[in-house]
N, CA, C and O atoms as a CHARMM CRD file, in Angstrom:
* protein
*
  300
    1    1 MET  N      0.84600  -1.17600   0.00000 PROA 1      0.00000
    2    1 MET  CA     0.00000   0.00000   0.00000 PROA 1      0.00000
    3    1 MET  C      0.88700   1.23200   0.00000 PROA 1      0.00000
    4    1 MET  O      1.29000   1.72200   1.05500 PROA 1      0.00000
    5    2 ARG  N      1.17700   1.71400  -1.15900 PROA 2      0.00000
    6    2 ARG  CA     2.06300   2.86300  -1.29600 PROA 2      0.00000
    7    2 ARG  C      1.31900   4.17100  -1.49200 PROA 2      0.00000
    8    2 ARG  O      1.91600   5.24200  -1.38600 PROA 2      0.00000
    9    3 LYS  N      0.05300   4.10400  -1.76900 PROA 3      0.00000
   10    3 LYS  CA    -0.69600   5.32700  -2.06600 PROA 3      0.00000
   11    3 LYS  C     -0.90700   6.16000  -0.80200 PROA 3      0.00000
   12    3 LYS  O     -1.10700   5.63400   0.29300 PROA 3      0.00000
   13    4 GLY  N     -0.85400   7.46000  -0.99200 PROA 4      0.00000
   14    4 GLY  CA    -1.08100   8.39600   0.09800 PROA 4      0.00000
   15    4 GLY  C     -2.36100   9.18400  -0.13400 PROA 4      0.00000
   16    4 GLY  O     -3.29700   8.68900  -0.76100 PROA 4      0.00000
   17    5 PHE  N     -2.39900  10.40200   0.37100 PROA 5      0.00000
   18    5 PHE  CA    -3.59300  11.25200   0.27200 PROA 5      0.00000
   19    5 PHE  C     -4.06200  11.41100  -1.17100 PROA 5      0.00000
   20    5 PHE  O     -5.22500  11.15600  -1.48300 PROA 5      0.00000
   21    6 ASP  N     -3.15100  11.83500  -2.05000 PROA 6      0.00000
   22    6 ASP  CA    -3.53300  12.13500  -3.42900 PROA 6      0.00000
   23    6 ASP  C     -3.96000  10.89700  -4.20100 PROA 6      0.00000
   24    6 ASP  O     -4.96700  10.92300  -4.90900 PROA 6      0.00000
   25    7 GLY  N     -3.20000   9.81000  -4.07100 PROA 7      0.00000
   26    7 GLY  CA    -3.52100   8.58600  -4.79700 PROA 7      0.00000
   27    7 GLY  C     -4.83600   7.96400  -4.36000 PROA 7      0.00000
   28    7 GLY  O     -5.62200   7.51400  -5.19300 PROA 7      0.00000
   29    8 LEU  N     -5.07600   7.93700  -3.06000 PROA 8      0.00000
   30    8 LEU  CA    -6.32800   7.34400  -2.56300 PROA 8      0.00000
   31    8 LEU  C     -7.52800   8.22600  -2.87400 PROA 8      0.00000
   32    8 LEU  O     -8.59300   7.71600  -3.22100 PROA 8      0.00000
   33    9 SER  N     -7.37300   9.54900  -2.75600 PROA 9      0.00000
   34    9 SER  CA    -8.51200  10.42400  -3.09700 PROA 9      0.00000
   35    9 SER  C     -8.80600  10.36000  -4.59400 PROA 9      0.00000
   36    9 SER  O     -9.96200  10.49000  -4.99800 PROA 9      0.00000
   37   10 ALA  N     -7.77600  10.16000  -5.42500 PROA 10     0.00000
   38   10 ALA  CA    -7.99800   9.98200  -6.86700 PROA 10     0.00000
   39   10 ALA  C     -8.76400   8.68900  -7.13800 PROA 10     0.00000
   40   10 ALA  O     -9.62900   8.66100  -8.01300 PROA 10     0.00000
   41   11 GLN  N     -8.45900   7.62300  -6.40400 PROA 11     0.00000
   42   11 GLN  CA    -9.21300   6.37900  -6.56700 PROA 11     0.00000
   43   11 GLN  C    -10.67100   6.55700  -6.17300 PROA 11     0.00000
   44   11 GLN  O    -11.56100   6.02200  -6.83400 PROA 11     0.00000
   45   12 VAL  N    -10.92000   7.29900  -5.11000 PROA 12     0.00000
   46   12 VAL  CA   -12.30100   7.55700  -4.68100 PROA 12     0.00000
   47   12 VAL  C    -13.04800   8.29000  -5.79300 PROA 12     0.00000
   48   12 VAL  O    -14.17900   7.93500  -6.12600 PROA 12     0.00000
   49   13 ARG  N    -12.41200   9.31600  -6.36800 PROA 13     0.00000
   50   13 ARG  CA   -13.04900  10.10100  -7.43300 PROA 13     0.00000
   51   13 ARG  C    -13.23600   9.29200  -8.71100 PROA 13     0.00000
   52   13 ARG  O    -14.33100   9.26300  -9.27200 PROA 13     0.00000
   53   14 ASN  N    -12.17800   8.63800  -9.17000 PROA 14     0.00000
   54   14 ASN  CA   -12.19200   8.01700 -10.49900 PROA 14     0.00000
   55   14 ASN  C    -12.80200   6.62400 -10.53400 PROA 14     0.00000
   56   14 ASN  O    -13.50300   6.29400 -11.49100 PROA 14     0.00000
   57   15 ILE  N    -12.56200   5.80900  -9.54000 PROA 15     0.00000
   58   15 ILE  CA   -13.06900   4.43600  -9.55700 PROA 15     0.00000
   59   15 ILE  C    -14.43600   4.33900  -8.88500 PROA 15     0.00000
   60   15 ILE  O    -15.37100   3.77200  -9.45100 PROA 15     0.00000
   61   16 LEU  N    -14.54900   4.88700  -7.69500 PROA 16     0.00000
   62   16 LEU  CA   -15.82300   4.83200  -6.97500 PROA 16     0.00000
   63   16 LEU  C    -16.80000   5.91200  -7.43000 PROA 16     0.00000
   64   16 LEU  O    -18.00300   5.82100  -7.18700 PROA 16     0.00000
   65   17 GLN  N    -16.26100   6.93700  -8.09300 PROA 17     0.00000
   66   17 GLN  CA   -17.04600   8.08900  -8.55400 PROA 17     0.00000
   67   17 GLN  C    -17.80200   8.73700  -7.40500 PROA 17     0.00000
   68   17 GLN  O    -18.98700   9.05500  -7.50900 PROA 17     0.00000
   69   18 LEU  N    -17.07000   8.92600  -6.29000 PROA 18     0.00000
   70   18 LEU  CA   -17.61000   9.58300  -5.10600 PROA 18     0.00000
   71   18 LEU  C    -16.71100  10.75700  -4.74000 PROA 18     0.00000
   72   18 LEU  O    -15.59200  10.87300  -5.24000 PROA 18     0.00000
   73   19 ASP  N    -17.20200  11.61400  -3.87900 PROA 19     0.00000
   74   19 ASP  CA   -16.47000  12.79900  -3.46400 PROA 19     0.00000
   75   19 ASP  C    -15.64400  12.49500  -2.21400 PROA 19     0.00000
   76   19 ASP  O    -16.21800  12.22400  -1.15900 PROA 19     0.00000
   77   20 PRO  N    -14.31600  12.53200  -2.30500 PROA 20     0.00000
   78   20 PRO  CA   -13.50000  12.23900  -1.12800 PROA 20     0.00000
   79   20 PRO  C    -13.61900  13.30300  -0.03000 PROA 20     0.00000
   80   20 PRO  O    -13.17000  13.08300   1.09500 PROA 20     0.00000
   81   21 PHE  N    -14.21700  14.44600  -0.34800 PROA 21     0.00000
   82   21 PHE  CA   -14.39100  15.53700   0.61600 PROA 21     0.00000
   83   21 PHE  C    -15.80100  15.57500   1.20400 PROA 21     0.00000
   84   21 PHE  O    -16.23200  16.60000   1.73100 PROA 21     0.00000
   85   22 SER  N    -16.51400  14.45400   1.11100 PROA 22     0.00000
   86   22 SER  CA   -17.89700  14.38900   1.58000 PROA 22     0.00000
   87   22 SER  C    -17.99800  14.14000   3.08700 PROA 22     0.00000
   88   22 SER  O    -19.06400  14.33000   3.67300 PROA 22     0.00000
   89   23 GLY  N    -16.91100  13.72100   3.71300 PROA 23     0.00000
   90   23 GLY  CA   -16.94800  13.37200   5.12500 PROA 23     0.00000
   91   23 GLY  C    -17.13000  11.88200   5.36300 PROA 23     0.00000
   92   23 GLY  O    -17.06600  11.41900   6.50100 PROA 23     0.00000
   93   24 ALA  N    -17.35700  11.13000   4.29100 PROA 24     0.00000
   94   24 ALA  CA   -17.48000   9.67300   4.41100 PROA 24     0.00000
   95   24 ALA  C    -16.09600   9.07100   4.66900 PROA 24     0.00000
   96   24 ALA  O    -15.07500   9.65900   4.31300 PROA 24     0.00000
   97   25 VAL  N    -16.08000   7.90700   5.28500 PROA 25     0.00000
   98   25 VAL  CA   -14.82500   7.20200   5.53500 PROA 25     0.00000
   99   25 VAL  C    -14.62800   6.17700   4.42200 PROA 25     0.00000
  100   25 VAL  O    -15.51300   5.36100   4.16500 PROA 25     0.00000
  101   26 PHE  N    -13.47900   6.21600   3.76600 PROA 26     0.00000
  102   26 PHE  CA   -13.15800   5.28400   2.69200 PROA 26     0.00000
  103   26 PHE  C    -12.03600   4.37600   3.18000 PROA 26     0.00000
  104   26 PHE  O    -10.98300   4.84900   3.60700 PROA 26     0.00000
  105   27 LEU  N    -12.27100   3.06300   3.11300 PROA 27     0.00000
  106   27 LEU  CA   -11.30700   2.07800   3.59200 PROA 27     0.00000
  107   27 LEU  C    -10.63900   1.37100   2.41800 PROA 27     0.00000
  108   27 LEU  O    -11.29200   1.02800   1.43200 PROA 27     0.00000
  109   28 PHE  N     -9.34100   1.15900   2.53800 PROA 28     0.00000
  110   28 PHE  CA    -8.54900   0.49000   1.51300 PROA 28     0.00000
  111   28 PHE  C     -7.73500  -0.60300   2.19600 PROA 28     0.00000
  112   28 PHE  O     -7.09400  -0.36400   3.22000 PROA 28     0.00000
  113   29 ARG  N     -7.76500  -1.79800   1.62500 PROA 29     0.00000
  114   29 ARG  CA    -7.02400  -2.93300   2.18500 PROA 29     0.00000
  115   29 ARG  C     -5.88500  -3.30400   1.24700 PROA 29     0.00000
  116   29 ARG  O     -6.05700  -3.28700   0.02800 PROA 29     0.00000
  117   30 GLY  N     -4.73200  -3.63700   1.79700 PROA 30     0.00000
  118   30 GLY  CA    -3.59600  -4.08100   0.99900 PROA 30     0.00000
  119   30 GLY  C     -3.82300  -5.46900   0.41900 PROA 30     0.00000
  120   30 GLY  O     -4.71100  -6.19500   0.86500 PROA 30     0.00000
  121   31 LYS  N     -3.03400  -5.83200  -0.56100 PROA 31     0.00000
  122   31 LYS  CA    -3.18100  -7.13000  -1.24000 PROA 31     0.00000
  123   31 LYS  C     -3.04100  -8.31200  -0.28700 PROA 31     0.00000
  124   31 LYS  O     -3.78700  -9.28500  -0.39600 PROA 31     0.00000
  125   32 ARG  N     -2.10500  -8.24000   0.63300 PROA 32     0.00000
  126   32 ARG  CA    -1.88600  -9.34600   1.57300 PROA 32     0.00000
  127   32 ARG  C     -2.96200  -9.40300   2.65300 PROA 32     0.00000
  128   32 ARG  O     -3.11400 -10.41800   3.33300 PROA 32     0.00000
  129   33 GLY  N     -3.70100  -8.32000   2.80700 PROA 33     0.00000
  130   33 GLY  CA    -4.78300  -8.30800   3.78000 PROA 33     0.00000
  131   33 GLY  C     -4.37400  -7.91900   5.18400 PROA 33     0.00000
  132   33 GLY  O     -5.20400  -7.91100   6.09400 PROA 33     0.00000
  133   34 ASP  N     -3.10200  -7.59500   5.37400 PROA 34     0.00000
  134   34 ASP  CA    -2.64700  -7.25100   6.72700 PROA 34     0.00000
  135   34 ASP  C     -2.55600  -5.74200   6.96700 PROA 34     0.00000
  136   34 ASP  O     -2.21800  -5.30600   8.06700 PROA 34     0.00000
  137   35 ARG  N     -2.85300  -4.95500   5.94800 PROA 35     0.00000
  138   35 ARG  CA    -2.78300  -3.49500   6.08100 PROA 35     0.00000
  139   35 ARG  C     -4.09900  -2.85900   5.66900 PROA 35     0.00000
  140   35 ARG  O     -4.77300  -3.30900   4.74200 PROA 35     0.00000
  141   36 LEU  N     -4.43800  -1.80700   6.38000 PROA 36     0.00000
  142   36 LEU  CA    -5.68400  -1.09200   6.12700 PROA 36     0.00000
  143   36 LEU  C     -5.40600   0.39400   6.22600 PROA 36     0.00000
  144   36 LEU  O     -4.69900   0.84200   7.12900 PROA 36     0.00000
  145   37 LYS  N     -5.96700   1.16600   5.29000 PROA 37     0.00000
  146   37 LYS  CA    -5.89000   2.62400   5.36100 PROA 37     0.00000
  147   37 LYS  C     -7.29100   3.19200   5.30100 PROA 37     0.00000
  148   37 LYS  O     -8.14600   2.69200   4.56900 PROA 37     0.00000
  149   38 ALA  N     -7.52100   4.23900   6.07400 PROA 38     0.00000
  150   38 ALA  CA    -8.80600   4.93300   6.08900 PROA 38     0.00000
  151   38 ALA  C     -8.56000   6.37800   5.69000 PROA 38     0.00000
  152   38 ALA  O     -7.68500   7.04300   6.24500 PROA 38     0.00000
  153   39 LEU  N     -9.32900   6.85800   4.73100 PROA 39     0.00000
  154   39 LEU  CA    -9.23800   8.23400   4.25400 PROA 39     0.00000
  155   39 LEU  C    -10.53900   8.94200   4.58800 PROA 39     0.00000
  156   39 LEU  O    -11.61700   8.44300   4.26500 PROA 39     0.00000
  157   40 VAL  N    -10.45000  10.10400   5.23500 PROA 40     0.00000
  158   40 VAL  CA   -11.65700  10.84200   5.60900 PROA 40     0.00000
  159   40 VAL  C    -11.35700  12.33300   5.61900 PROA 40     0.00000
  160   40 VAL  O    -10.26800  12.75700   6.00600 PROA 40     0.00000
  161   41 TRP  N    -12.31800  13.11200   5.19500 PROA 41     0.00000
  162   41 TRP  CA   -12.24800  14.57700   5.24600 PROA 41     0.00000
  163   41 TRP  C    -12.86700  14.99700   6.56800 PROA 41     0.00000
  164   41 TRP  O    -14.00800  14.63500   6.85500 PROA 41     0.00000
  165   42 ASP  N    -12.13200  15.76100   7.38500 PROA 42     0.00000
  166   42 ASP  CA   -12.64000  16.15800   8.70400 PROA 42     0.00000
  167   42 ASP  C    -13.17800  17.58000   8.74300 PROA 42     0.00000
  168   42 ASP  O    -13.48800  18.09700   9.81700 PROA 42     0.00000
  169   43 GLY  N    -13.28900  18.21100   7.59200 PROA 43     0.00000
  170   43 GLY  CA   -13.80600  19.57400   7.52700 PROA 43     0.00000
  171   43 GLY  C    -12.71800  20.60800   7.29000 PROA 43     0.00000
  172   43 GLY  O    -12.99000  21.70300   6.79700 PROA 43     0.00000
  173   44 SER  N    -11.47800  20.25800   7.64200 PROA 44     0.00000
  174   44 SER  CA   -10.37900  21.19100   7.41300 PROA 44     0.00000
  175   44 SER  C     -9.24600  20.57400   6.60300 PROA 44     0.00000
  176   44 SER  O     -8.33400  21.28100   6.17500 PROA 44     0.00000
  177   45 GLY  N     -9.29700  19.26800   6.38900 PROA 45     0.00000
  178   45 GLY  CA    -8.27200  18.58600   5.61100 PROA 45     0.00000
  179   45 GLY  C     -8.51800  17.09400   5.58500 PROA 45     0.00000
  180   45 GLY  O     -9.34700  16.57100   6.32900 PROA 45     0.00000
  181   46 LEU  N     -7.78500  16.41500   4.71400 PROA 46     0.00000
  182   46 LEU  CA    -7.89400  14.96400   4.63700 PROA 46     0.00000
  183   46 LEU  C     -7.08400  14.32800   5.75600 PROA 46     0.00000
  184   46 LEU  O     -5.98400  14.78100   6.07200 PROA 46     0.00000
  185   47 CYS  N     -7.63100  13.28300   6.35100 PROA 47     0.00000
  186   47 CYS  CA    -6.92900  12.49200   7.36700 PROA 47     0.00000
  187   47 CYS  C     -6.70100  11.10000   6.79500 PROA 47     0.00000
  188   47 CYS  O     -7.58500  10.52300   6.16300 PROA 47     0.00000
  189   48 LEU  N     -5.51300  10.57400   7.02200 PROA 48     0.00000
  190   48 LEU  CA    -5.17400   9.23900   6.56300 PROA 48     0.00000
  191   48 LEU  C     -4.69900   8.42800   7.76000 PROA 48     0.00000
  192   48 LEU  O     -3.69500   8.75400   8.39300 PROA 48     0.00000
  193   49 TYR  N     -5.43700   7.37000   8.05600 PROA 49     0.00000
  194   49 TYR  CA    -5.11400   6.49400   9.17800 PROA 49     0.00000
  195   49 TYR  C     -4.64300   5.15700   8.61800 PROA 49     0.00000
  196   49 TYR  O     -5.16800   4.68300   7.61000 PROA 49     0.00000
  197   50 ALA  N     -3.67300   4.56100   9.25800 PROA 50     0.00000
  198   50 ALA  CA    -3.13500   3.28200   8.79400 PROA 50     0.00000
  199   50 ALA  C     -3.06200   2.29100   9.95300 PROA 50     0.00000
  200   50 ALA  O     -2.82900   2.66700  11.10100 PROA 50     0.00000
  201   51 LYS  N     -3.26700   1.02000   9.62400 PROA 51     0.00000
  202   51 LYS  CA    -3.18300  -0.05800  10.61600 PROA 51     0.00000
  203   51 LYS  C     -2.50900  -1.24800   9.94800 PROA 51     0.00000
  204   51 LYS  O     -2.86400  -1.62200   8.83000 PROA 51     0.00000
  205   52 ARG  N     -1.53100  -1.84700  10.63700 PROA 52     0.00000
  206   52 ARG  CA    -0.87100  -3.04900  10.15400 PROA 52     0.00000
  207   52 ARG  C     -1.00400  -4.12400  11.21700 PROA 52     0.00000
  208   52 ARG  O     -0.63200  -3.91600  12.37100 PROA 52     0.00000
  209   53 LEU  N     -1.53500  -5.27000  10.82500 PROA 53     0.00000
  210   53 LEU  CA    -1.67800  -6.38600  11.75300 PROA 53     0.00000
  211   53 LEU  C     -0.37600  -7.16900  11.83400 PROA 53     0.00000
  212   53 LEU  O      0.26600  -7.41200  10.81300 PROA 53     0.00000
  213   54 GLU  N      0.01300  -7.55900  13.02200 PROA 54     0.00000
  214   54 GLU  CA     1.19200  -8.39300  13.20200 PROA 54     0.00000
  215   54 GLU  C      0.89600  -9.84300  12.81500 PROA 54     0.00000
  216   54 GLU  O      1.75900 -10.53800  12.27900 PROA 54     0.00000
  217   55 ARG  N     -0.33300 -10.29000  13.09100 PROA 55     0.00000
  218   55 ARG  CA    -0.77600 -11.63700  12.71500 PROA 55     0.00000
  219   55 ARG  C     -2.19400 -11.53300  12.16500 PROA 55     0.00000
  220   55 ARG  O     -2.96800 -10.66800  12.57400 PROA 55     0.00000
  221   56 GLY  N     -2.52100 -12.41600  11.24600 PROA 56     0.00000
  222   56 GLY  CA    -3.87400 -12.46500  10.71200 PROA 56     0.00000
  223   56 GLY  C     -4.10100 -11.48100   9.57700 PROA 56     0.00000
  224   56 GLY  O     -3.18300 -10.79900   9.12100 PROA 56     0.00000
  225   57 LYS  N     -5.34000 -11.42900   9.14000 PROA 57     0.00000
  226   57 LYS  CA    -5.73600 -10.57900   8.01700 PROA 57     0.00000
  227   57 LYS  C     -7.05400  -9.90400   8.33600 PROA 57     0.00000
  228   57 LYS  O     -7.84900 -10.40400   9.13200 PROA 57     0.00000
  229   58 PHE  N     -7.27500  -8.76400   7.70700 PROA 58     0.00000
  230   58 PHE  CA    -8.57000  -8.09700   7.79600 PROA 58     0.00000
  231   58 PHE  C     -9.55900  -8.86700   6.92600 PROA 58     0.00000
  232   58 PHE  O     -9.26100  -9.17400   5.77100 PROA 58     0.00000
  233   59 VAL  N    -10.71000  -9.17300   7.46300 PROA 59     0.00000
  234   59 VAL  CA   -11.75700  -9.83600   6.69700 PROA 59     0.00000
  235   59 VAL  C    -12.41900  -8.77700   5.82500 PROA 59     0.00000
  236   59 VAL  O    -12.83100  -7.72600   6.31400 PROA 59     0.00000
  237   60 TRP  N    -12.51600  -9.06100   4.53800 PROA 60     0.00000
  238   60 TRP  CA   -13.01600  -8.09000   3.58000 PROA 60     0.00000
  239   60 TRP  C    -14.18100  -8.69300   2.82000 PROA 60     0.00000
  240   60 TRP  O    -14.08700  -9.84000   2.38400 PROA 60     0.00000
  241   61 PRO  N    -15.28500  -7.95900   2.64300 PROA 61     0.00000
  242   61 PRO  CA   -16.43400  -8.51100   1.90900 PROA 61     0.00000
  243   61 PRO  C    -16.12800  -8.66000   0.42000 PROA 61     0.00000
  244   61 PRO  O    -15.32400  -7.91400  -0.14000 PROA 61     0.00000
  245   62 ARG  N    -16.76500  -9.60900  -0.19400 PROA 62     0.00000
  246   62 ARG  CA   -16.65400  -9.76200  -1.64900 PROA 62     0.00000
  247   62 ARG  C    -17.41900  -8.62100  -2.30700 PROA 62     0.00000
  248   62 ARG  O    -18.26100  -7.98400  -1.67400 PROA 62     0.00000
  249   63 ALA  N    -17.12200  -8.36600  -3.58100 PROA 63     0.00000
  250   63 ALA  CA   -17.71100  -7.22900  -4.28300 PROA 63     0.00000
  251   63 ALA  C    -19.24600  -7.25900  -4.25900 PROA 63     0.00000
  252   63 ALA  O    -19.87400  -6.20700  -4.14400 PROA 63     0.00000
  253   64 HSD  N    -19.85300  -8.43300  -4.36300 PROA 64     0.00000
  254   64 HSD  CA   -21.31400  -8.51100  -4.39400 PROA 64     0.00000
  255   64 HSD  C    -21.93300  -8.32800  -3.00900 PROA 64     0.00000
  256   64 HSD  O    -23.14800  -8.17400  -2.89400 PROA 64     0.00000
  257   65 GLU  N    -21.11000  -8.34400  -1.95300 PROA 65     0.00000
  258   65 GLU  CA   -21.61600  -8.17800  -0.59300 PROA 65     0.00000
  259   65 GLU  C    -21.49500  -6.74400  -0.08800 PROA 65     0.00000
  260   65 GLU  O    -21.98100  -6.41400   0.99400 PROA 65     0.00000
  261   66 VAL  N    -20.84500  -5.89700  -0.87800 PROA 66     0.00000
  262   66 VAL  CA   -20.56500  -4.53700  -0.42900 PROA 66     0.00000
  263   66 VAL  C    -21.83100  -3.69800  -0.42100 PROA 66     0.00000
  264   66 VAL  O    -22.62100  -3.72500  -1.36500 PROA 66     0.00000
  265   67 CYS  N    -22.00500  -2.96400   0.64400 PROA 67     0.00000
  266   67 CYS  CA   -23.12700  -2.02800   0.69200 PROA 67     0.00000
  267   67 CYS  C    -22.60000  -0.69900   1.20000 PROA 67     0.00000
  268   67 CYS  O    -21.62100  -0.65100   1.94500 PROA 67     0.00000
  269   68 ARG  N    -23.24900   0.36800   0.79400 PROA 68     0.00000
  270   68 ARG  CA   -22.85500   1.69500   1.25700 PROA 68     0.00000
  271   68 ARG  C    -23.63200   2.02700   2.51100 PROA 68     0.00000
  272   68 ARG  O    -24.82500   1.74200   2.61600 PROA 68     0.00000
  273   69 ARG  N    -22.96100   2.61800   3.43200 PROA 69     0.00000
  274   69 ARG  CA   -23.60300   3.07100   4.65100 PROA 69     0.00000
  275   69 ARG  C    -23.37500   4.56100   4.78000 PROA 69     0.00000
  276   69 ARG  O    -22.27600   5.05500   4.52800 PROA 69     0.00000
  277   70 SER  N    -24.40000   5.26400   5.16800 PROA 70     0.00000
  278   70 SER  CA   -24.30500   6.69700   5.31600 PROA 70     0.00000
  279   70 SER  C    -23.89500   7.04500   6.72900 PROA 70     0.00000
  280   70 SER  O    -24.49600   6.56700   7.69100 PROA 70     0.00000
  281   71 TRP  N    -22.88600   7.86600   6.85900 PROA 71     0.00000
  282   71 TRP  CA   -22.41900   8.32200   8.16100 PROA 71     0.00000
  283   71 TRP  C    -22.72200   9.80300   8.32700 PROA 71     0.00000
  284   71 TRP  O    -22.12300  10.46400   9.17500 PROA 71     0.00000
  285   72 ARG  N    -23.64200  10.33200   7.53000 PROA 72     0.00000
  286   72 ARG  CA   -23.97800  11.75500   7.62400 PROA 72     0.00000
  287   72 ARG  C    -24.57500  12.04200   9.00000 PROA 72     0.00000
  288   72 ARG  O    -25.27100  11.20800   9.58000 PROA 72     0.00000
  289   73 GLY  N    -24.29300  13.20900   9.49400 PROA 73     0.00000
  290   73 GLY  CA   -24.80500  13.58500  10.79000 PROA 73     0.00000
  291   73 GLY  C    -23.89000  13.16000  11.92300 PROA 73     0.00000
  292   73 GLY  O    -24.09700  13.54600  13.07300 PROA 73     0.00000
  293   74 ARG  N    -22.88100  12.36700  11.60100 PROA 74     0.00000
  294   74 ARG  CA   -21.95400  11.90800  12.63300 PROA 74     0.00000
  295   74 ARG  C    -20.74900  12.84100  12.64000 PROA 74     0.00000
  296   74 ARG  O    -20.06500  12.95100  11.62200 PROA 74     0.00000
  297   75 ARG  N    -20.47900  13.48300  13.70000 PROA 75     0.00000
  298   75 ARG  CA   -19.34800  14.41400  13.80400 PROA 75     0.00000
  299   75 ARG  C    -18.79500  14.40000  15.17600 PROA 75     0.00000
  300   75 ARG  O    -17.83800  15.11800  15.46200 PROA 75     0.00000
């Protein structure tokens, strides 16, 4: 997972066709499944959070299981 603020926000815009500045949390998982990044706009700038597991993998839904959840109103 080499992408940072610009690369991940570009993926949100171009692939997901969503606004990275909407306040929604966008999660990205690495190929091996042991790394996770969260991108979110907090009102004054983009925040990028990262987590690396020492053991195990993040469980990730298959494409047909994905659903969008609205986090509007949460601040």
